[in-house]
Amino acid sequence: IYFQKYEKGIAVSPLEVIGKTNKRGTTIQFVADAESVQETTIYKFDNLKERMQQLSFLNKGLKLNIADKRYEKETFFNFCHEKGLQDYLNFINTSHKQTPFHEIFYLEKESQKLAFEIVFEYTTKIRPHKKDAQGNEIEEKEGKDAIPNYTQSQKIFSFVNNIPTHEGGTHEEGFKLALNRVISKYAKELNLLKKDEHLLSEDILEGITA
């Protein structure tokens, strides 16, 4: 087991051997430096937990454990998602109560210069028909009284080297253009479009989670 201590990003101790183990992995213990982090030195554990969960989705099979040892009662969570982005997609759709139309489309490629993963599916919401005695709507995901409520929203999340790219980028635009091109070609081959009719990007992306 190797150990080293850092302050302000600089090593303040030599690399030491402090024991032996058959396990693999890295353990990081940290506290905020008041000189570097001026806003606050009190971490919001939920924010750190959500980030660890997101990283476990982005790196399939990676085991991440996070513990809050600041209080007498320790809080501990562990994350591991063998299917990575596919599990992430299911998590997003479940969180937003979206129902998929089809099986997940997943693509993974790697070259000498880069590697990428793409996962997406089209979804809908189920609109409830029934109400309880207080007039509140009762959500029904299945059954004859439940009908699709086709959503126009799109949920696209892109990342580069595990970093969220909230403002998009060429990688996200490339995905949208490629998807439009493939679906437009398919529609034309089956004569689903009128002459001189073209599918717009917003048409293709309606209801997608990616």
Short mmCIF file of N, CA and C in Angstrom, two decimals, residues 41-195:
data_model
loop_
_atom_site.label_atom_id
_atom_site.label_comp_id
_atom_site.label_asym_id
_atom_site.label_seq_id
_atom_site.Cartn_x
_atom_site.Cartn_y
_atom_site.Cartn_z
N THR A 41 -16.00 26.02 3.28
CA THR A 41 -15.21 24.80 3.49
C THR A 41 -16.10 23.64 3.92
N ILE A 42 -17.41 23.85 3.86
CA ILE A 42 -18.37 22.81 4.24
C ILE A 42 -18.94 22.19 2.97
N TYR A 43 -18.62 20.93 2.74
CA TYR A 43 -19.09 20.25 1.53
C TYR A 43 -20.55 19.83 1.68
N LYS A 44 -21.28 19.90 0.57
CA LYS A 44 -22.61 19.31 0.51
C LYS A 44 -22.45 17.87 0.03
N PHE A 45 -22.65 16.95 0.95
CA PHE A 45 -22.36 15.54 0.64
C PHE A 45 -23.20 15.03 -0.52
N ASP A 46 -24.45 15.49 -0.62
CA ASP A 46 -25.32 15.02 -1.70
C ASP A 46 -24.74 15.37 -3.07
N ASN A 47 -24.11 16.54 -3.18
CA ASN A 47 -23.50 16.93 -4.45
C ASN A 47 -22.35 15.99 -4.82
N LEU A 48 -21.52 15.66 -3.83
CA LEU A 48 -20.41 14.74 -4.07
C LEU A 48 -20.93 13.34 -4.40
N LYS A 49 -21.98 12.93 -3.71
CA LYS A 49 -22.55 11.61 -3.96
C LYS A 49 -23.11 11.52 -5.38
N GLU A 50 -23.82 12.56 -5.82
CA GLU A 50 -24.38 12.57 -7.17
C GLU A 50 -23.28 12.52 -8.22
N ARG A 51 -22.18 13.22 -7.96
CA ARG A 51 -21.07 13.21 -8.92
C ARG A 51 -20.42 11.82 -8.98
N MET A 52 -20.26 11.15 -7.84
CA MET A 52 -19.71 9.80 -7.83
C MET A 52 -20.62 8.84 -8.59
N GLN A 53 -21.92 9.00 -8.40
CA GLN A 53 -22.88 8.16 -9.11
C GLN A 53 -22.79 8.39 -10.61
N GLN A 54 -22.68 9.65 -11.01
CA GLN A 54 -22.55 9.98 -12.43
C GLN A 54 -21.28 9.37 -13.02
N LEU A 55 -20.17 9.47 -12.29
CA LEU A 55 -18.91 8.89 -12.77
C LEU A 55 -19.00 7.38 -12.91
N SER A 56 -19.76 6.74 -12.03
CA SER A 56 -19.91 5.28 -12.13
C SER A 56 -20.73 4.91 -13.36
N PHE A 57 -21.68 5.77 -13.76
CA PHE A 57 -22.42 5.55 -15.00
C PHE A 57 -21.51 5.73 -16.22
N LEU A 58 -20.64 6.72 -16.17
CA LEU A 58 -19.79 7.06 -17.31
C LEU A 58 -18.64 6.07 -17.50
N ASN A 59 -18.31 5.31 -16.47
CA ASN A 59 -17.19 4.36 -16.53
C ASN A 59 -17.71 2.98 -16.12
N LYS A 60 -18.23 2.24 -17.07
CA LYS A 60 -18.90 0.98 -16.74
C LYS A 60 -17.96 0.01 -16.04
N GLY A 61 -18.49 -0.60 -14.99
CA GLY A 61 -17.73 -1.57 -14.23
C GLY A 61 -16.84 -0.99 -13.15
N LEU A 62 -16.67 0.34 -13.15
CA LEU A 62 -15.82 0.97 -12.14
C LEU A 62 -16.56 1.03 -10.80
N LYS A 63 -15.90 0.59 -9.74
CA LYS A 63 -16.48 0.61 -8.40
C LYS A 63 -16.04 1.87 -7.67
N LEU A 64 -17.00 2.66 -7.24
CA LEU A 64 -16.71 3.90 -6.52
C LEU A 64 -17.42 3.87 -5.17
N ASN A 65 -16.69 4.15 -4.11
CA ASN A 65 -17.25 4.24 -2.77
C ASN A 65 -17.02 5.64 -2.23
N ILE A 66 -18.01 6.20 -1.56
CA ILE A 66 -17.86 7.52 -0.96
C ILE A 66 -18.40 7.48 0.46
N ALA A 67 -17.66 8.09 1.38
CA ALA A 67 -18.04 8.08 2.79
C ALA A 67 -17.88 9.48 3.37
N ASP A 68 -18.83 9.88 4.18
CA ASP A 68 -18.76 11.15 4.90
C ASP A 68 -18.43 10.83 6.36
N LYS A 69 -17.21 11.15 6.77
CA LYS A 69 -16.73 10.82 8.11
C LYS A 69 -16.66 12.04 9.02
N ARG A 70 -17.37 13.10 8.64
CA ARG A 70 -17.31 14.34 9.43
C ARG A 70 -18.13 14.25 10.71
N TYR A 71 -19.05 13.31 10.76
CA TYR A 71 -19.96 13.23 11.91
C TYR A 71 -19.81 11.88 12.60
N GLU A 72 -20.41 11.78 13.76
CA GLU A 72 -20.30 10.55 14.55
C GLU A 72 -20.85 9.36 13.78
N LYS A 73 -21.99 9.58 13.08
CA LYS A 73 -22.57 8.52 12.27
C LYS A 73 -22.06 8.66 10.84
N GLU A 74 -21.26 7.71 10.41
CA GLU A 74 -20.68 7.77 9.06
C GLU A 74 -21.73 7.46 8.00
N THR A 75 -21.72 8.23 6.91
CA THR A 75 -22.60 7.99 5.77
C THR A 75 -21.79 7.39 4.64
N PHE A 76 -22.27 6.28 4.09
CA PHE A 76 -21.48 5.54 3.11
C PHE A 76 -22.35 5.09 1.95
N PHE A 77 -21.83 5.25 0.72
CA PHE A 77 -22.52 4.78 -0.48
C PHE A 77 -21.49 4.13 -1.41
N ASN A 78 -21.92 3.11 -2.13
CA ASN A 78 -21.06 2.52 -3.16
C ASN A 78 -21.83 2.43 -4.47
N PHE A 79 -21.11 2.63 -5.56
CA PHE A 79 -21.72 2.65 -6.89
C PHE A 79 -20.92 1.78 -7.84
N CYS A 80 -21.63 1.04 -8.68
CA CYS A 80 -21.02 0.26 -9.75
C CYS A 80 -22.10 -0.08 -10.76
N HIS A 81 -21.87 0.25 -12.02
CA HIS A 81 -22.86 -0.02 -13.07
C HIS A 81 -22.18 -0.75 -14.21
N GLU A 82 -22.47 -2.04 -14.32
CA GLU A 82 -21.81 -2.87 -15.31
C GLU A 82 -22.15 -2.46 -16.74
N LYS A 83 -23.34 -1.91 -16.95
CA LYS A 83 -23.73 -1.50 -18.30
C LYS A 83 -23.51 -0.01 -18.55
N GLY A 84 -22.96 0.69 -17.59
CA GLY A 84 -22.56 2.07 -17.79
C GLY A 84 -23.64 3.00 -18.30
N LEU A 85 -23.47 3.52 -19.52
CA LEU A 85 -24.40 4.50 -20.07
C LEU A 85 -25.80 3.95 -20.26
N GLN A 86 -25.91 2.65 -20.50
CA GLN A 86 -27.25 2.07 -20.63
C GLN A 86 -28.00 2.14 -19.30
N ASP A 87 -27.29 1.89 -18.22
CA ASP A 87 -27.89 2.05 -16.89
C ASP A 87 -28.22 3.51 -16.62
N TYR A 88 -27.36 4.41 -17.11
CA TYR A 88 -27.59 5.86 -16.93
C TYR A 88 -28.88 6.28 -17.65
N LEU A 89 -29.07 5.77 -18.86
CA LEU A 89 -30.26 6.10 -19.62
C LEU A 89 -31.52 5.63 -18.90
N ASN A 90 -31.49 4.42 -18.38
CA ASN A 90 -32.63 3.90 -17.62
C ASN A 90 -32.89 4.74 -16.38
N PHE A 91 -31.82 5.18 -15.72
CA PHE A 91 -31.95 6.01 -14.52
C PHE A 91 -32.61 7.34 -14.85
N ILE A 92 -32.19 7.98 -15.96
CA ILE A 92 -32.76 9.27 -16.36
C ILE A 92 -34.24 9.11 -16.71
N ASN A 93 -34.57 8.10 -17.49
CA ASN A 93 -35.96 7.91 -17.89
C ASN A 93 -36.86 7.59 -16.70
N THR A 94 -36.35 6.79 -15.78
CA THR A 94 -37.14 6.47 -14.58
C THR A 94 -37.34 7.71 -13.73
N SER A 95 -36.30 8.53 -13.60
CA SER A 95 -36.39 9.76 -12.79
C SER A 95 -37.42 10.72 -13.36
N HIS A 96 -37.55 10.77 -14.69
CA HIS A 96 -38.49 11.68 -15.35
C HIS A 96 -39.80 10.99 -15.73
N LYS A 97 -39.97 9.74 -15.26
CA LYS A 97 -41.19 8.97 -15.53
C LYS A 97 -41.46 8.86 -17.03
N GLN A 98 -40.40 8.60 -17.78
CA GLN A 98 -40.51 8.41 -19.22
C GLN A 98 -40.59 6.91 -19.52
N THR A 99 -41.43 6.54 -20.48
CA THR A 99 -41.57 5.16 -20.90
C THR A 99 -40.95 4.98 -22.29
N PRO A 100 -39.98 4.08 -22.45
CA PRO A 100 -39.32 3.91 -23.75
C PRO A 100 -40.23 3.26 -24.78
N PHE A 101 -40.03 3.66 -26.04
CA PHE A 101 -40.75 3.07 -27.17
C PHE A 101 -40.10 1.76 -27.62
N HIS A 102 -38.81 1.61 -27.39
CA HIS A 102 -38.05 0.52 -27.99
C HIS A 102 -36.86 0.19 -27.10
N GLU A 103 -36.12 -0.82 -27.49
CA GLU A 103 -34.91 -1.18 -26.76
C GLU A 103 -33.84 -0.10 -26.95
N ILE A 104 -32.93 -0.03 -26.02
CA ILE A 104 -31.87 0.97 -26.06
C ILE A 104 -30.96 0.74 -27.27
N PHE A 105 -30.64 1.83 -27.97
CA PHE A 105 -29.62 1.77 -29.03
C PHE A 105 -28.29 2.15 -28.39
N TYR A 106 -27.31 1.27 -28.54
CA TYR A 106 -26.00 1.50 -27.91
C TYR A 106 -24.90 1.26 -28.92
N LEU A 107 -23.93 2.16 -28.97
CA LEU A 107 -22.80 2.04 -29.88
C LEU A 107 -21.53 2.46 -29.16
N GLU A 108 -20.49 1.65 -29.30
CA GLU A 108 -19.19 1.95 -28.70
C GLU A 108 -18.10 1.71 -29.74
N LYS A 109 -17.25 2.70 -29.96
CA LYS A 109 -16.16 2.59 -30.93
C LYS A 109 -14.88 3.18 -30.33
N GLU A 110 -13.75 2.65 -30.80
CA GLU A 110 -12.46 3.15 -30.33
C GLU A 110 -11.45 3.10 -31.46
N SER A 111 -10.65 4.15 -31.57
CA SER A 111 -9.58 4.21 -32.56
C SER A 111 -8.30 4.64 -31.86
N GLN A 112 -7.24 4.87 -32.62
CA GLN A 112 -5.98 5.29 -32.02
C GLN A 112 -6.08 6.69 -31.43
N LYS A 113 -6.99 7.51 -31.97
CA LYS A 113 -7.07 8.91 -31.55
C LYS A 113 -8.16 9.16 -30.51
N LEU A 114 -9.24 8.38 -30.55
CA LEU A 114 -10.33 8.66 -29.61
C LEU A 114 -11.20 7.43 -29.40
N ALA A 115 -12.02 7.52 -28.38
CA ALA A 115 -13.02 6.49 -28.09
C ALA A 115 -14.32 7.19 -27.75
N PHE A 116 -15.44 6.58 -28.13
CA PHE A 116 -16.71 7.22 -27.81
C PHE A 116 -17.79 6.17 -27.58
N GLU A 117 -18.80 6.58 -26.85
CA GLU A 117 -19.99 5.76 -26.61
C GLU A 117 -21.22 6.60 -26.89
N ILE A 118 -22.22 6.00 -27.49
CA ILE A 118 -23.49 6.66 -27.75
C ILE A 118 -24.61 5.74 -27.28
N VAL A 119 -25.56 6.30 -26.58
CA VAL A 119 -26.73 5.53 -26.16
C VAL A 119 -27.95 6.44 -26.22
N PHE A 120 -29.05 5.92 -26.77
CA PHE A 120 -30.27 6.73 -26.82
C PHE A 120 -31.49 5.85 -27.02
N GLU A 121 -32.64 6.40 -26.73
CA GLU A 121 -33.92 5.79 -27.06
C GLU A 121 -35.00 6.86 -27.04
N TYR A 122 -36.07 6.60 -27.77
CA TYR A 122 -37.21 7.51 -27.80
C TYR A 122 -38.21 7.09 -26.73
N THR A 123 -38.80 8.09 -26.08
CA THR A 123 -39.67 7.81 -24.95
C THR A 123 -40.99 8.57 -25.05
N THR A 124 -41.91 8.21 -24.18
CA THR A 124 -43.18 8.91 -24.06
C THR A 124 -43.57 8.90 -22.59
N LYS A 125 -44.59 9.66 -22.26
CA LYS A 125 -45.16 9.64 -20.92
C LYS A 125 -46.57 9.08 -20.99
N ILE A 126 -46.99 8.47 -19.91
CA ILE A 126 -48.36 7.96 -19.83
C ILE A 126 -49.22 8.97 -19.09
N ARG A 127 -50.28 9.40 -19.72
CA ARG A 127 -51.16 10.40 -19.13
C ARG A 127 -52.28 9.70 -18.36
N PRO A 128 -52.45 10.00 -17.07
CA PRO A 128 -53.49 9.35 -16.28
C PRO A 128 -54.89 9.80 -16.67
N HIS A 129 -55.84 8.89 -16.54
CA HIS A 129 -57.23 9.19 -16.85
C HIS A 129 -58.09 9.26 -15.59
N LYS A 130 -57.69 8.55 -14.55
CA LYS A 130 -58.51 8.44 -13.36
C LYS A 130 -58.09 9.44 -12.30
N LYS A 131 -59.03 9.75 -11.39
CA LYS A 131 -58.76 10.62 -10.26
C LYS A 131 -59.29 9.96 -8.99
N ASP A 132 -58.64 10.29 -7.86
CA ASP A 132 -59.10 9.74 -6.60
C ASP A 132 -60.22 10.60 -6.02
N ALA A 133 -60.64 10.27 -4.79
CA ALA A 133 -61.77 10.97 -4.18
C ALA A 133 -61.49 12.45 -3.96
N GLN A 134 -60.23 12.81 -3.82
CA GLN A 134 -59.85 14.21 -3.61
C GLN A 134 -59.62 14.96 -4.93
N GLY A 135 -59.80 14.27 -6.04
CA GLY A 135 -59.63 14.92 -7.34
C GLY A 135 -58.21 14.87 -7.87
N ASN A 136 -57.33 14.15 -7.17
CA ASN A 136 -55.95 14.04 -7.63
C ASN A 136 -55.84 12.97 -8.71
N GLU A 137 -55.01 13.25 -9.71
CA GLU A 137 -54.85 12.30 -10.80
C GLU A 137 -54.08 11.08 -10.32
N ILE A 138 -54.50 9.91 -10.78
CA ILE A 138 -53.84 8.66 -10.46
C ILE A 138 -53.04 8.23 -11.68
N GLU A 139 -51.75 8.14 -11.51
CA GLU A 139 -50.91 7.77 -12.65
C GLU A 139 -51.00 6.27 -12.90
N GLU A 140 -51.25 5.91 -14.15
CA GLU A 140 -51.30 4.51 -14.54
C GLU A 140 -50.35 4.29 -15.69
N LYS A 141 -49.37 3.45 -15.49
CA LYS A 141 -48.38 3.22 -16.54
C LYS A 141 -48.85 2.16 -17.53
N GLU A 142 -49.82 1.37 -17.12
CA GLU A 142 -50.30 0.31 -18.00
C GLU A 142 -51.82 0.24 -17.88
N GLY A 143 -52.42 -0.49 -18.80
CA GLY A 143 -53.86 -0.68 -18.72
C GLY A 143 -54.62 0.10 -19.77
N LYS A 144 -55.87 -0.24 -19.96
CA LYS A 144 -56.67 0.37 -21.02
C LYS A 144 -56.99 1.83 -20.75
N ASP A 145 -56.93 2.27 -19.48
CA ASP A 145 -57.24 3.66 -19.16
C ASP A 145 -56.04 4.58 -19.32
N ALA A 146 -54.90 4.03 -19.62
CA ALA A 146 -53.70 4.84 -19.79
C ALA A 146 -53.40 5.02 -21.27
N ILE A 147 -53.21 6.25 -21.70
CA ILE A 147 -52.90 6.53 -23.10
C ILE A 147 -51.61 7.33 -23.17
N PRO A 148 -50.85 7.18 -24.25
CA PRO A 148 -49.58 7.89 -24.36
C PRO A 148 -49.76 9.40 -24.40
N ASN A 149 -48.87 10.09 -23.74
CA ASN A 149 -48.79 11.55 -23.83
C ASN A 149 -47.46 11.86 -24.49
N TYR A 150 -47.48 12.06 -25.79
CA TYR A 150 -46.24 12.20 -26.55
C TYR A 150 -45.53 13.49 -26.15
N THR A 151 -44.33 13.34 -25.66
CA THR A 151 -43.58 14.49 -25.18
C THR A 151 -42.76 15.12 -26.30
N GLN A 152 -42.65 16.44 -26.27
CA GLN A 152 -41.85 17.15 -27.26
C GLN A 152 -40.46 17.49 -26.71
N SER A 153 -40.22 17.14 -25.47
CA SER A 153 -38.95 17.49 -24.86
C SER A 153 -37.86 16.53 -25.30
N GLN A 154 -36.63 16.97 -25.23
CA GLN A 154 -35.48 16.14 -25.49
C GLN A 154 -34.51 16.25 -24.32
N LYS A 155 -33.90 15.14 -23.98
CA LYS A 155 -32.93 15.11 -22.88
C LYS A 155 -31.63 14.55 -23.44
N ILE A 156 -30.70 15.43 -23.72
CA ILE A 156 -29.41 15.03 -24.27
C ILE A 156 -28.30 15.48 -23.33
N PHE A 157 -27.51 14.53 -22.86
CA PHE A 157 -26.41 14.81 -21.95
C PHE A 157 -25.11 14.35 -22.61
N SER A 158 -24.17 15.26 -22.75
CA SER A 158 -22.91 14.91 -23.40
C SER A 158 -21.73 15.17 -22.46
N PHE A 159 -20.67 14.40 -22.67
CA PHE A 159 -19.49 14.47 -21.80
C PHE A 159 -18.23 14.30 -22.64
N VAL A 160 -17.14 14.90 -22.18
CA VAL A 160 -15.82 14.67 -22.76
C VAL A 160 -14.86 14.40 -21.60
N ASN A 161 -14.21 13.25 -21.62
CA ASN A 161 -13.30 12.86 -20.53
C ASN A 161 -13.98 12.98 -19.16
N ASN A 162 -15.22 12.51 -19.09
CA ASN A 162 -16.02 12.50 -17.86
C ASN A 162 -16.51 13.87 -17.42
N ILE A 163 -16.24 14.91 -18.19
CA ILE A 163 -16.65 16.27 -17.83
C ILE A 163 -17.93 16.63 -18.59
N PRO A 164 -18.99 17.03 -17.89
CA PRO A 164 -20.23 17.41 -18.58
C PRO A 164 -20.01 18.61 -19.51
N THR A 165 -20.55 18.52 -20.72
CA THR A 165 -20.46 19.63 -21.67
C THR A 165 -21.87 20.20 -21.85
N HIS A 166 -22.26 21.02 -20.88
CA HIS A 166 -23.63 21.54 -20.85
C HIS A 166 -23.96 22.39 -22.06
N GLU A 167 -22.96 23.02 -22.64
CA GLU A 167 -23.20 23.88 -23.80
C GLU A 167 -23.02 23.14 -25.11
N GLY A 168 -22.93 21.82 -25.04
CA GLY A 168 -22.79 21.02 -26.25
C GLY A 168 -21.39 21.06 -26.79
N GLY A 169 -21.28 20.96 -28.11
CA GLY A 169 -19.97 20.93 -28.76
C GLY A 169 -20.06 20.17 -30.06
N THR A 170 -18.93 20.01 -30.73
CA THR A 170 -18.94 19.32 -32.02
C THR A 170 -19.34 17.86 -31.88
N HIS A 171 -19.02 17.24 -30.74
CA HIS A 171 -19.40 15.84 -30.52
C HIS A 171 -20.91 15.70 -30.45
N GLU A 172 -21.57 16.63 -29.77
CA GLU A 172 -23.03 16.57 -29.65
C GLU A 172 -23.71 16.93 -30.97
N GLU A 173 -23.20 17.94 -31.65
CA GLU A 173 -23.77 18.33 -32.94
C GLU A 173 -23.58 17.22 -33.97
N GLY A 174 -22.44 16.54 -33.91
CA GLY A 174 -22.20 15.43 -34.83
C GLY A 174 -23.20 14.31 -34.64
N PHE A 175 -23.54 14.02 -33.39
CA PHE A 175 -24.56 13.00 -33.10
C PHE A 175 -25.91 13.39 -33.69
N LYS A 176 -26.32 14.64 -33.48
CA LYS A 176 -27.61 15.10 -33.97
C LYS A 176 -27.67 15.06 -35.50
N LEU A 177 -26.61 15.51 -36.15
CA LEU A 177 -26.58 15.52 -37.62
C LEU A 177 -26.61 14.10 -38.18
N ALA A 178 -25.84 13.20 -37.58
CA ALA A 178 -25.80 11.82 -38.05
C ALA A 178 -27.15 11.14 -37.88
N LEU A 179 -27.80 11.38 -36.75
CA LEU A 179 -29.11 10.78 -36.49
C LEU A 179 -30.13 11.30 -37.50
N ASN A 180 -30.10 12.60 -37.77
CA ASN A 180 -31.01 13.19 -38.75
C ASN A 180 -30.78 12.59 -40.13
N ARG A 181 -29.53 12.44 -40.50
CA ARG A 181 -29.18 11.91 -41.82
C ARG A 181 -29.68 10.47 -42.00
N VAL A 182 -29.47 9.64 -40.99
CA VAL A 182 -29.86 8.23 -41.09
C VAL A 182 -31.38 8.08 -41.14
N ILE A 183 -32.09 8.78 -40.26
CA ILE A 183 -33.55 8.66 -40.23
C ILE A 183 -34.17 9.26 -41.49
N SER A 184 -33.62 10.36 -41.98
CA SER A 184 -34.13 10.97 -43.21
C SER A 184 -33.95 10.03 -44.40
N LYS A 185 -32.80 9.38 -44.47
CA LYS A 185 -32.54 8.43 -45.54
C LYS A 185 -33.52 7.26 -45.48
N TYR A 186 -33.77 6.77 -44.28
CA TYR A 186 -34.71 5.67 -44.09
C TYR A 186 -36.11 6.07 -44.52
N ALA A 187 -36.53 7.27 -44.13
CA ALA A 187 -37.87 7.75 -44.47
C ALA A 187 -38.04 7.91 -45.98
N LYS A 188 -37.01 8.38 -46.66
CA LYS A 188 -37.08 8.56 -48.12
C LYS A 188 -37.12 7.22 -48.83
N GLU A 189 -36.35 6.26 -48.35
CA GLU A 189 -36.33 4.94 -48.98
C GLU A 189 -37.68 4.25 -48.89
N LEU A 190 -38.44 4.53 -47.84
CA LEU A 190 -39.76 3.91 -47.65
C LEU A 190 -40.88 4.82 -48.13
N ASN A 191 -40.51 5.93 -48.79
CA ASN A 191 -41.51 6.88 -49.32
C ASN A 191 -42.43 7.41 -48.22
N LEU A 192 -41.85 7.70 -47.07
CA LEU A 192 -42.64 8.24 -45.96
C LEU A 192 -42.72 9.76 -46.02
N LEU A 193 -41.93 10.38 -46.88
CA LEU A 193 -41.93 11.83 -47.00
C LEU A 193 -42.48 12.24 -48.36
N LYS A 194 -43.14 13.38 -48.39
CA LYS A 194 -43.62 13.93 -49.65
C LYS A 194 -42.44 14.47 -50.44
N LYS A 195 -42.65 14.72 -51.70
CA LYS A 195 -41.60 15.24 -52.56
C LYS A 195 -41.12 16.60 -52.03
#
